[in-house]
């Protein structure tokens, strides 16, 4: 019989009575499974942000960190393409004002500052936990492709490399991975790797009941794929 030890990040969140991982915790969990994420840091205020950005380097993204907010963009909690110190100061003020106006109930634990991922093919990897089958992973292209066209493939965890390859190749938008018009070919092997590592993460963590890596940016062939945002919903089992 295999006895799993709960991941300390998940255990800490449950001990604190939380149902979701905070933004920096989600990235740290992905790092533990070697899923590529951009350089990031949790900061408490603009002064700390101005210090850590010297190591991370511009351009960066600034996100609110709150145990009470699930969809940060809906409340103005995310600002992209920050290119200098003045824009970073303004971004901190704008996010605080947005949260005060649109989510006044929310506690703010700080800000996540992260390096911008270069432009690439946006994909989404999601998961839910079915009471009978366990974790089910969904893969598709981001934006309207997943919301309108429902161009998504599914597999039950655990997922092998061949399973992940089939998931990628069976969506209608797969031809974009081989290049289309002036778009370059994308790093298919990198996204296959991310899907298999995400499957491993879910297998090891039964307390995760819902998760999204959205977007996962797939760069040109040979340059990798990065999870630019992540959300994990948890509960005691």
C-alpha atoms as a PDB file:
ATOM      1  CA  UNK A   1       0.000   0.000   0.000  1.00  0.00           C
ATOM      2  CA  UNK A   2       1.388   3.385  -1.016  1.00  0.00           C
ATOM      3  CA  UNK A   3       1.174   6.005   1.747  1.00  0.00           C
ATOM      4  CA  UNK A   4       1.362   9.546   0.349  1.00  0.00           C
ATOM      5  CA  UNK A   5       2.682  12.422   2.408  1.00  0.00           C
ATOM      6  CA  UNK A   6       0.731  15.591   1.751  1.00  0.00           C
ATOM      7  CA  UNK A   7       2.750  18.244  -0.034  1.00  0.00           C
ATOM      8  CA  UNK A   8       3.761  20.925   2.528  1.00  0.00           C
ATOM      9  CA  UNK A   9       2.357  23.725   0.338  1.00  0.00           C
ATOM     10  CA  UNK A  10      -1.057  22.041   0.164  1.00  0.00           C
ATOM     11  CA  UNK A  11      -0.924  21.064   3.853  1.00  0.00           C
ATOM     12  CA  UNK A  12      -0.177  24.653   4.925  1.00  0.00           C
ATOM     13  CA  UNK A  13      -3.107  26.017   2.905  1.00  0.00           C
ATOM     14  CA  UNK A  14      -5.527  23.465   4.383  1.00  0.00           C
ATOM     15  CA  UNK A  15      -4.265  24.153   7.911  1.00  0.00           C
ATOM     16  CA  UNK A  16      -5.024  27.840   7.371  1.00  0.00           C
ATOM     17  CA  UNK A  17      -8.547  26.976   6.254  1.00  0.00           C
ATOM     18  CA  UNK A  18      -7.962  28.027   2.655  1.00  0.00           C
ATOM     19  CA  UNK A  19      -9.595  26.398  -0.391  1.00  0.00           C
ATOM     20  CA  UNK A  20      -7.058  27.688  -2.912  1.00  0.00           C
ATOM     21  CA  UNK A  21      -3.327  28.053  -3.197  1.00  0.00           C
ATOM     22  CA  UNK A  22      -1.987  31.563  -3.379  1.00  0.00           C
ATOM     23  CA  UNK A  23      -0.324  32.652  -6.613  1.00  0.00           C
ATOM     24  CA  UNK A  24       3.268  32.182  -5.457  1.00  0.00           C
ATOM     25  CA  UNK A  25       2.388  28.825  -3.872  1.00  0.00           C
ATOM     26  CA  UNK A  26       0.945  27.618  -7.181  1.00  0.00           C
ATOM     27  CA  UNK A  27       4.125  28.556  -9.048  1.00  0.00           C
ATOM     28  CA  UNK A  28       6.286  26.943  -6.373  1.00  0.00           C
ATOM     29  CA  UNK A  29       4.257  23.697  -6.634  1.00  0.00           C
ATOM     30  CA  UNK A  30       4.777  23.701 -10.415  1.00  0.00           C
ATOM     31  CA  UNK A  31       8.509  24.251  -9.907  1.00  0.00           C
ATOM     32  CA  UNK A  32       8.662  21.197  -7.651  1.00  0.00           C
ATOM     33  CA  UNK A  33       7.515  19.126 -10.643  1.00  0.00           C
ATOM     34  CA  UNK A  34       9.904  20.843 -13.064  1.00  0.00           C
ATOM     35  CA  UNK A  35       7.070  22.539 -14.929  1.00  0.00           C
ATOM     36  CA  UNK A  36       8.655  25.705 -16.378  1.00  0.00           C
ATOM     37  CA  UNK A  37       7.389  28.991 -14.920  1.00  0.00           C
ATOM     38  CA  UNK A  38       8.752  32.526 -15.401  1.00  0.00           C
ATOM     39  CA  UNK A  39      10.991  34.026 -12.702  1.00  0.00           C
ATOM     40  CA  UNK A  40       8.765  35.372  -9.926  1.00  0.00           C
ATOM     41  CA  UNK A  41       8.708  36.741  -6.373  1.00  0.00           C
ATOM     42  CA  UNK A  42       6.135  37.583  -3.724  1.00  0.00           C
ATOM     43  CA  UNK A  43       6.405  41.194  -2.553  1.00  0.00           C
ATOM     44  CA  UNK A  44       4.465  43.183   0.019  1.00  0.00           C
ATOM     45  CA  UNK A  45       4.679  46.674  -1.419  1.00  0.00           C
ATOM     46  CA  UNK A  46       6.060  48.807  -4.218  1.00  0.00           C
ATOM     47  CA  UNK A  47       9.406  49.371  -2.504  1.00  0.00           C
ATOM     48  CA  UNK A  48      10.018  45.635  -2.299  1.00  0.00           C
ATOM     49  CA  UNK A  49       8.845  45.248  -5.905  1.00  0.00           C
ATOM     50  CA  UNK A  50      11.378  47.849  -7.076  1.00  0.00           C
ATOM     51  CA  UNK A  51      14.146  45.874  -5.354  1.00  0.00           C
ATOM     52  CA  UNK A  52      13.309  42.407  -6.719  1.00  0.00           C
ATOM     53  CA  UNK A  53      12.712  43.653 -10.270  1.00  0.00           C
ATOM     54  CA  UNK A  54      16.435  44.385 -10.469  1.00  0.00           C
ATOM     55  CA  UNK A  55      16.995  40.612 -10.411  1.00  0.00           C
ATOM     56  CA  UNK A  56      13.954  39.571 -12.455  1.00  0.00           C
ATOM     57  CA  UNK A  57      14.336  42.283 -15.095  1.00  0.00           C
ATOM     58  CA  UNK A  58      11.712  44.094 -17.179  1.00  0.00           C
ATOM     59  CA  UNK A  59       9.203  43.553 -18.700  1.00  0.00           C
ATOM     60  CA  UNK A  60       7.176  42.097 -15.827  1.00  0.00           C
ATOM     61  CA  UNK A  61       3.603  41.252 -14.844  1.00  0.00           C
ATOM     62  CA  UNK A  62       2.101  42.346 -11.507  1.00  0.00           C
ATOM     63  CA  UNK A  63      -0.719  40.323  -9.916  1.00  0.00           C
ATOM     64  CA  UNK A  64      -2.645  40.714  -6.689  1.00  0.00           C
ATOM     65  CA  UNK A  65      -2.236  37.839  -4.209  1.00  0.00           C
ATOM     66  CA  UNK A  66      -5.379  37.225  -2.171  1.00  0.00           C
ATOM     67  CA  UNK A  67      -7.010  34.167  -0.584  1.00  0.00           C
ATOM     68  CA  UNK A  68     -10.402  35.680  -1.444  1.00  0.00           C
ATOM     69  CA  UNK A  69      -9.990  36.272  -5.202  1.00  0.00           C
ATOM     70  CA  UNK A  70     -10.120  33.396  -7.709  1.00  0.00           C
ATOM     71  CA  UNK A  71     -10.285  35.287 -11.010  1.00  0.00           C
ATOM     72  CA  UNK A  72      -7.787  38.134 -10.625  1.00  0.00           C
ATOM     73  CA  UNK A  73      -8.374  39.674 -14.067  1.00  0.00           C
ATOM     74  CA  UNK A  74     -12.098  40.123 -13.363  1.00  0.00           C
ATOM     75  CA  UNK A  75     -11.331  42.585 -10.574  1.00  0.00           C
ATOM     76  CA  UNK A  76      -8.429  44.395 -12.230  1.00  0.00           C
ATOM     77  CA  UNK A  77      -5.856  42.431 -10.280  1.00  0.00           C
ATOM     78  CA  UNK A  78      -3.437  41.794 -13.164  1.00  0.00           C
ATOM     79  CA  UNK A  79      -1.348  44.313 -15.128  1.00  0.00           C
ATOM     80  CA  UNK A  80       0.844  43.142 -18.027  1.00  0.00           C
ATOM     81  CA  UNK A  81       3.798  44.614 -19.913  1.00  0.00           C
ATOM     82  CA  UNK A  82       5.316  46.771 -17.171  1.00  0.00           C
ATOM     83  CA  UNK A  83       8.543  48.148 -18.618  1.00  0.00           C
ATOM     84  CA  UNK A  84      10.107  50.510 -16.070  1.00  0.00           C
ATOM     85  CA  UNK A  85      10.040  51.691 -12.446  1.00  0.00           C
ATOM     86  CA  UNK A  86       7.418  54.396 -13.013  1.00  0.00           C
ATOM     87  CA  UNK A  87       5.042  51.918 -14.658  1.00  0.00           C
ATOM     88  CA  UNK A  88       5.639  49.498 -11.776  1.00  0.00           C
ATOM     89  CA  UNK A  89       4.738  52.170  -9.188  1.00  0.00           C
ATOM     90  CA  UNK A  90       1.589  53.041 -11.138  1.00  0.00           C
ATOM     91  CA  UNK A  91       0.659  49.366 -11.486  1.00  0.00           C
ATOM     92  CA  UNK A  92       0.797  48.837  -7.699  1.00  0.00           C
ATOM     93  CA  UNK A  93      -1.484  51.824  -7.138  1.00  0.00           C
ATOM     94  CA  UNK A  94      -3.922  50.797  -9.888  1.00  0.00           C
ATOM     95  CA  UNK A  95      -4.276  47.246  -8.558  1.00  0.00           C
ATOM     96  CA  UNK A  96      -4.877  48.442  -4.989  1.00  0.00           C
ATOM     97  CA  UNK A  97      -7.516  50.914  -6.220  1.00  0.00           C
ATOM     98  CA  UNK A  98      -9.157  48.272  -8.439  1.00  0.00           C
ATOM     99  CA  UNK A  99      -9.423  45.801  -5.564  1.00  0.00           C
ATOM    100  CA  UNK A 100     -10.771  48.468  -3.231  1.00  0.00           C
ATOM    101  CA  UNK A 101     -13.481  49.302  -5.779  1.00  0.00           C
ATOM    102  CA  UNK A 102     -14.361  45.860  -7.226  1.00  0.00           C
ATOM    103  CA  UNK A 103     -13.566  43.447  -4.369  1.00  0.00           C
ATOM    104  CA  UNK A 104     -13.574  45.474  -1.143  1.00  0.00           C
ATOM    105  CA  UNK A 105     -14.061  42.302   0.905  1.00  0.00           C
ATOM    106  CA  UNK A 106     -10.785  40.766  -0.303  1.00  0.00           C
ATOM    107  CA  UNK A 107      -7.722  40.467   1.884  1.00  0.00           C
ATOM    108  CA  UNK A 108      -4.493  41.352   0.071  1.00  0.00           C
ATOM    109  CA  UNK A 109      -1.533  39.126   0.950  1.00  0.00           C
ATOM    110  CA  UNK A 110       0.851  40.928  -1.369  1.00  0.00           C
ATOM    111  CA  UNK A 111       1.733  41.079  -5.045  1.00  0.00           C
ATOM    112  CA  UNK A 112       3.254  38.521  -7.361  1.00  0.00           C
ATOM    113  CA  UNK A 113       5.814  40.067  -9.670  1.00  0.00           C
ATOM    114  CA  UNK A 114       6.845  37.828 -12.550  1.00  0.00           C
ATOM    115  CA  UNK A 115       8.858  38.072 -15.730  1.00  0.00           C
ATOM    116  CA  UNK A 116       6.772  38.428 -18.914  1.00  0.00           C
ATOM    117  CA  UNK A 117       6.825  35.308 -21.065  1.00  0.00           C
ATOM    118  CA  UNK A 118       7.554  36.103 -24.747  1.00  0.00           C
ATOM    119  CA  UNK A 119       4.650  35.883 -27.179  1.00  0.00           C
ATOM    120  CA  UNK A 120       3.786  32.384 -28.335  1.00  0.00           C
ATOM    121  CA  UNK A 121       0.913  29.981 -28.912  1.00  0.00           C
ATOM    122  CA  UNK A 122      -1.489  30.200 -25.966  1.00  0.00           C
ATOM    123  CA  UNK A 123      -2.757  26.866 -24.669  1.00  0.00           C
ATOM    124  CA  UNK A 124      -4.694  25.791 -21.598  1.00  0.00           C
ATOM    125  CA  UNK A 125      -4.260  22.719 -19.429  1.00  0.00           C
ATOM    126  CA  UNK A 126      -7.029  22.157 -16.891  1.00  0.00           C
ATOM    127  CA  UNK A 127      -8.116  19.441 -14.491  1.00  0.00           C
ATOM    128  CA  UNK A 128     -11.100  18.441 -12.403  1.00  0.00           C
ATOM    129  CA  UNK A 129     -11.476  15.559  -9.988  1.00  0.00           C
ATOM    130  CA  UNK A 130     -14.306  13.177 -10.803  1.00  0.00           C
ATOM    131  CA  UNK A 131     -15.670  11.152  -7.836  1.00  0.00           C
ATOM    132  CA  UNK A 132     -15.454   7.931  -9.886  1.00  0.00           C
ATOM    133  CA  UNK A 133     -12.560   8.366 -12.335  1.00  0.00           C
ATOM    134  CA  UNK A 134     -10.348  10.693 -10.317  1.00  0.00           C
ATOM    135  CA  UNK A 135      -8.432  13.516 -11.989  1.00  0.00           C
ATOM    136  CA  UNK A 136      -9.322  14.250 -15.622  1.00  0.00           C
ATOM    137  CA  UNK A 137      -7.019  16.546 -17.618  1.00  0.00           C
ATOM    138  CA  UNK A 138      -8.216  18.767 -20.468  1.00  0.00           C
ATOM    139  CA  UNK A 139      -5.936  20.308 -23.103  1.00  0.00           C
ATOM    140  CA  UNK A 140      -6.763  22.901 -25.751  1.00  0.00           C
ATOM    141  CA  UNK A 141      -5.736  26.142 -27.360  1.00  0.00           C
ATOM    142  CA  UNK A 142      -6.388  29.308 -25.402  1.00  0.00           C
ATOM    143  CA  UNK A 143      -8.753  32.202 -26.095  1.00  0.00           C
ATOM    144  CA  UNK A 144     -11.874  31.677 -28.221  1.00  0.00           C
ATOM    145  CA  UNK A 145     -10.687  28.240 -29.397  1.00  0.00           C
ATOM    146  CA  UNK A 146     -11.488  26.725 -26.009  1.00  0.00           C
ATOM    147  CA  UNK A 147     -14.405  29.008 -25.047  1.00  0.00           C
ATOM    148  CA  UNK A 148     -16.354  29.030 -28.326  1.00  0.00           C
ATOM    149  CA  UNK A 149     -15.187  26.068 -30.387  1.00  0.00           C
ATOM    150  CA  UNK A 150     -14.720  23.665 -27.448  1.00  0.00           C
ATOM    151  CA  UNK A 151     -11.609  22.354 -29.189  1.00  0.00           C
ATOM    152  CA  UNK A 152     -10.417  20.289 -26.234  1.00  0.00           C
ATOM    153  CA  UNK A 153      -9.058  16.780 -25.621  1.00  0.00           C
ATOM    154  CA  UNK A 154      -9.414  14.817 -22.370  1.00  0.00           C
ATOM    155  CA  UNK A 155      -7.584  11.993 -20.596  1.00  0.00           C
ATOM    156  CA  UNK A 156      -7.791  10.368 -17.170  1.00  0.00           C
ATOM    157  CA  UNK A 157      -4.705  10.579 -14.930  1.00  0.00           C
ATOM    158  CA  UNK A 158      -2.104   9.032 -15.024  1.00  0.00           C
ATOM    159  CA  UNK A 159      -1.079  10.223 -18.473  1.00  0.00           C
ATOM    160  CA  UNK A 160       1.908   8.776 -20.326  1.00  0.00           C
ATOM    161  CA  UNK A 161       4.027  10.648 -22.846  1.00  0.00           C
ATOM    162  CA  UNK A 162       2.163   8.910 -25.676  1.00  0.00           C
ATOM    163  CA  UNK A 163      -1.192   9.846 -24.121  1.00  0.00           C
ATOM    164  CA  UNK A 164      -0.084  13.481 -23.951  1.00  0.00           C
ATOM    165  CA  UNK A 165       1.141  13.403 -27.554  1.00  0.00           C
ATOM    166  CA  UNK A 166      -2.256  12.065 -28.669  1.00  0.00           C
ATOM    167  CA  UNK A 167      -4.046  14.804 -26.674  1.00  0.00           C
ATOM    168  CA  UNK A 168      -2.061  17.504 -28.440  1.00  0.00           C
ATOM    169  CA  UNK A 169      -2.475  16.024 -31.922  1.00  0.00           C
ATOM    170  CA  UNK A 170      -6.197  15.305 -31.782  1.00  0.00           C
ATOM    171  CA  UNK A 171      -7.399  18.895 -31.282  1.00  0.00           C
ATOM    172  CA  UNK A 172      -8.522  20.705 -34.430  1.00  0.00           C
ATOM    173  CA  UNK A 173      -5.992  23.484 -33.875  1.00  0.00           C
ATOM    174  CA  UNK A 174      -3.024  21.095 -33.920  1.00  0.00           C
ATOM    175  CA  UNK A 175      -1.874  22.351 -37.333  1.00  0.00           C
ATOM    176  CA  UNK A 176      -0.767  25.576 -35.598  1.00  0.00           C
ATOM    177  CA  UNK A 177       2.011  23.562 -33.921  1.00  0.00           C
ATOM    178  CA  UNK A 178       3.566  22.891 -37.317  1.00  0.00           C
ATOM    179  CA  UNK A 179       3.504  26.537 -38.355  1.00  0.00           C
ATOM    180  CA  UNK A 180       0.790  28.343 -40.265  1.00  0.00           C
ATOM    181  CA  UNK A 181       1.282  31.153 -42.776  1.00  0.00           C
ATOM    182  CA  UNK A 182       3.880  33.410 -41.112  1.00  0.00           C
ATOM    183  CA  UNK A 183       3.650  31.716 -37.726  1.00  0.00           C
ATOM    184  CA  UNK A 184       6.634  29.534 -36.750  1.00  0.00           C
ATOM    185  CA  UNK A 185       6.371  25.892 -35.715  1.00  0.00           C
ATOM    186  CA  UNK A 186       5.853  25.458 -31.963  1.00  0.00           C
ATOM    187  CA  UNK A 187       7.629  23.342 -29.355  1.00  0.00           C
ATOM    188  CA  UNK A 188       5.324  20.327 -29.319  1.00  0.00           C
ATOM    189  CA  UNK A 189       7.690  18.228 -27.192  1.00  0.00           C
ATOM    190  CA  UNK A 190       7.739  20.935 -24.516  1.00  0.00           C
ATOM    191  CA  UNK A 191       3.940  21.013 -24.119  1.00  0.00           C
ATOM    192  CA  UNK A 192       3.849  17.191 -24.046  1.00  0.00           C
ATOM    193  CA  UNK A 193       6.376  17.318 -21.203  1.00  0.00           C
ATOM    194  CA  UNK A 194       4.263  19.858 -19.278  1.00  0.00           C
ATOM    195  CA  UNK A 195       1.123  17.693 -19.616  1.00  0.00           C
ATOM    196  CA  UNK A 196       2.892  14.572 -18.311  1.00  0.00           C
ATOM    197  CA  UNK A 197       4.449  16.444 -15.366  1.00  0.00           C
ATOM    198  CA  UNK A 198       1.059  18.007 -14.563  1.00  0.00           C
ATOM    199  CA  UNK A 199      -0.411  14.484 -14.513  1.00  0.00           C
ATOM    200  CA  UNK A 200       2.323  13.425 -12.072  1.00  0.00           C
ATOM    201  CA  UNK A 201       1.581  16.434  -9.859  1.00  0.00           C
ATOM    202  CA  UNK A 202      -2.128  15.559  -9.704  1.00  0.00           C
ATOM    203  CA  UNK A 203      -1.430  11.871  -9.008  1.00  0.00           C
ATOM    204  CA  UNK A 204       0.679  12.856  -6.004  1.00  0.00           C
ATOM    205  CA  UNK A 205      -1.842  15.396  -4.664  1.00  0.00           C
ATOM    206  CA  UNK A 206      -5.375  13.998  -4.232  1.00  0.00           C
ATOM    207  CA  UNK A 207      -6.393  17.134  -2.316  1.00  0.00           C
ATOM    208  CA  UNK A 208      -6.365  19.122  -5.559  1.00  0.00           C
ATOM    209  CA  UNK A 209      -9.934  19.070  -6.884  1.00  0.00           C
ATOM    210  CA  UNK A 210      -9.616  21.660  -9.657  1.00  0.00           C
ATOM    211  CA  UNK A 211      -6.674  23.242 -11.445  1.00  0.00           C
ATOM    212  CA  UNK A 212      -5.899  25.446 -14.428  1.00  0.00           C
ATOM    213  CA  UNK A 213      -2.629  26.341 -16.095  1.00  0.00           C
ATOM    214  CA  UNK A 214      -3.878  29.211 -18.217  1.00  0.00           C
ATOM    215  CA  UNK A 215      -2.196  30.223 -20.322  1.00  0.00           C
ATOM    216  CA  UNK A 216       0.670  27.880 -21.029  1.00  0.00           C
ATOM    217  CA  UNK A 217       2.717  29.747 -23.646  1.00  0.00           C
ATOM    218  CA  UNK A 218       4.297  27.453 -26.240  1.00  0.00           C
ATOM    219  CA  UNK A 219       7.316  29.100 -27.843  1.00  0.00           C
ATOM    220  CA  UNK A 220       9.020  28.318 -31.122  1.00  0.00           C
ATOM    221  CA  UNK A 221      10.299  24.774 -31.607  1.00  0.00           C
ATOM    222  CA  UNK A 222      13.235  24.141 -29.278  1.00  0.00           C
ATOM    223  CA  UNK A 223      12.505  27.122 -26.981  1.00  0.00           C
ATOM    224  CA  UNK A 224      10.119  25.510 -24.474  1.00  0.00           C
ATOM    225  CA  UNK A 225       6.701  26.165 -22.929  1.00  0.00           C
ATOM    226  CA  UNK A 226       5.919  28.157 -19.775  1.00  0.00           C
ATOM    227  CA  UNK A 227       2.935  28.202 -17.416  1.00  0.00           C
ATOM    228  CA  UNK A 228       2.233  31.954 -17.181  1.00  0.00           C
ATOM    229  CA  UNK A 229      -0.593  31.587 -14.634  1.00  0.00           C
ATOM    230  CA  UNK A 230      -1.877  28.798 -12.395  1.00  0.00           C
ATOM    231  CA  UNK A 231      -4.841  28.171 -10.135  1.00  0.00           C
ATOM    232  CA  UNK A 232      -5.286  25.267  -7.701  1.00  0.00           C
ATOM    233  CA  UNK A 233      -8.479  24.589  -5.739  1.00  0.00           C
ATOM    234  CA  UNK A 234      -8.041  22.180  -2.814  1.00  0.00           C
ATOM    235  CA  UNK A 235     -10.039  20.434  -0.121  1.00  0.00           C
ATOM    236  CA  UNK A 236      -9.531  17.871   2.619  1.00  0.00           C
ATOM    237  CA  UNK A 237     -10.102  14.256   1.530  1.00  0.00           C
END
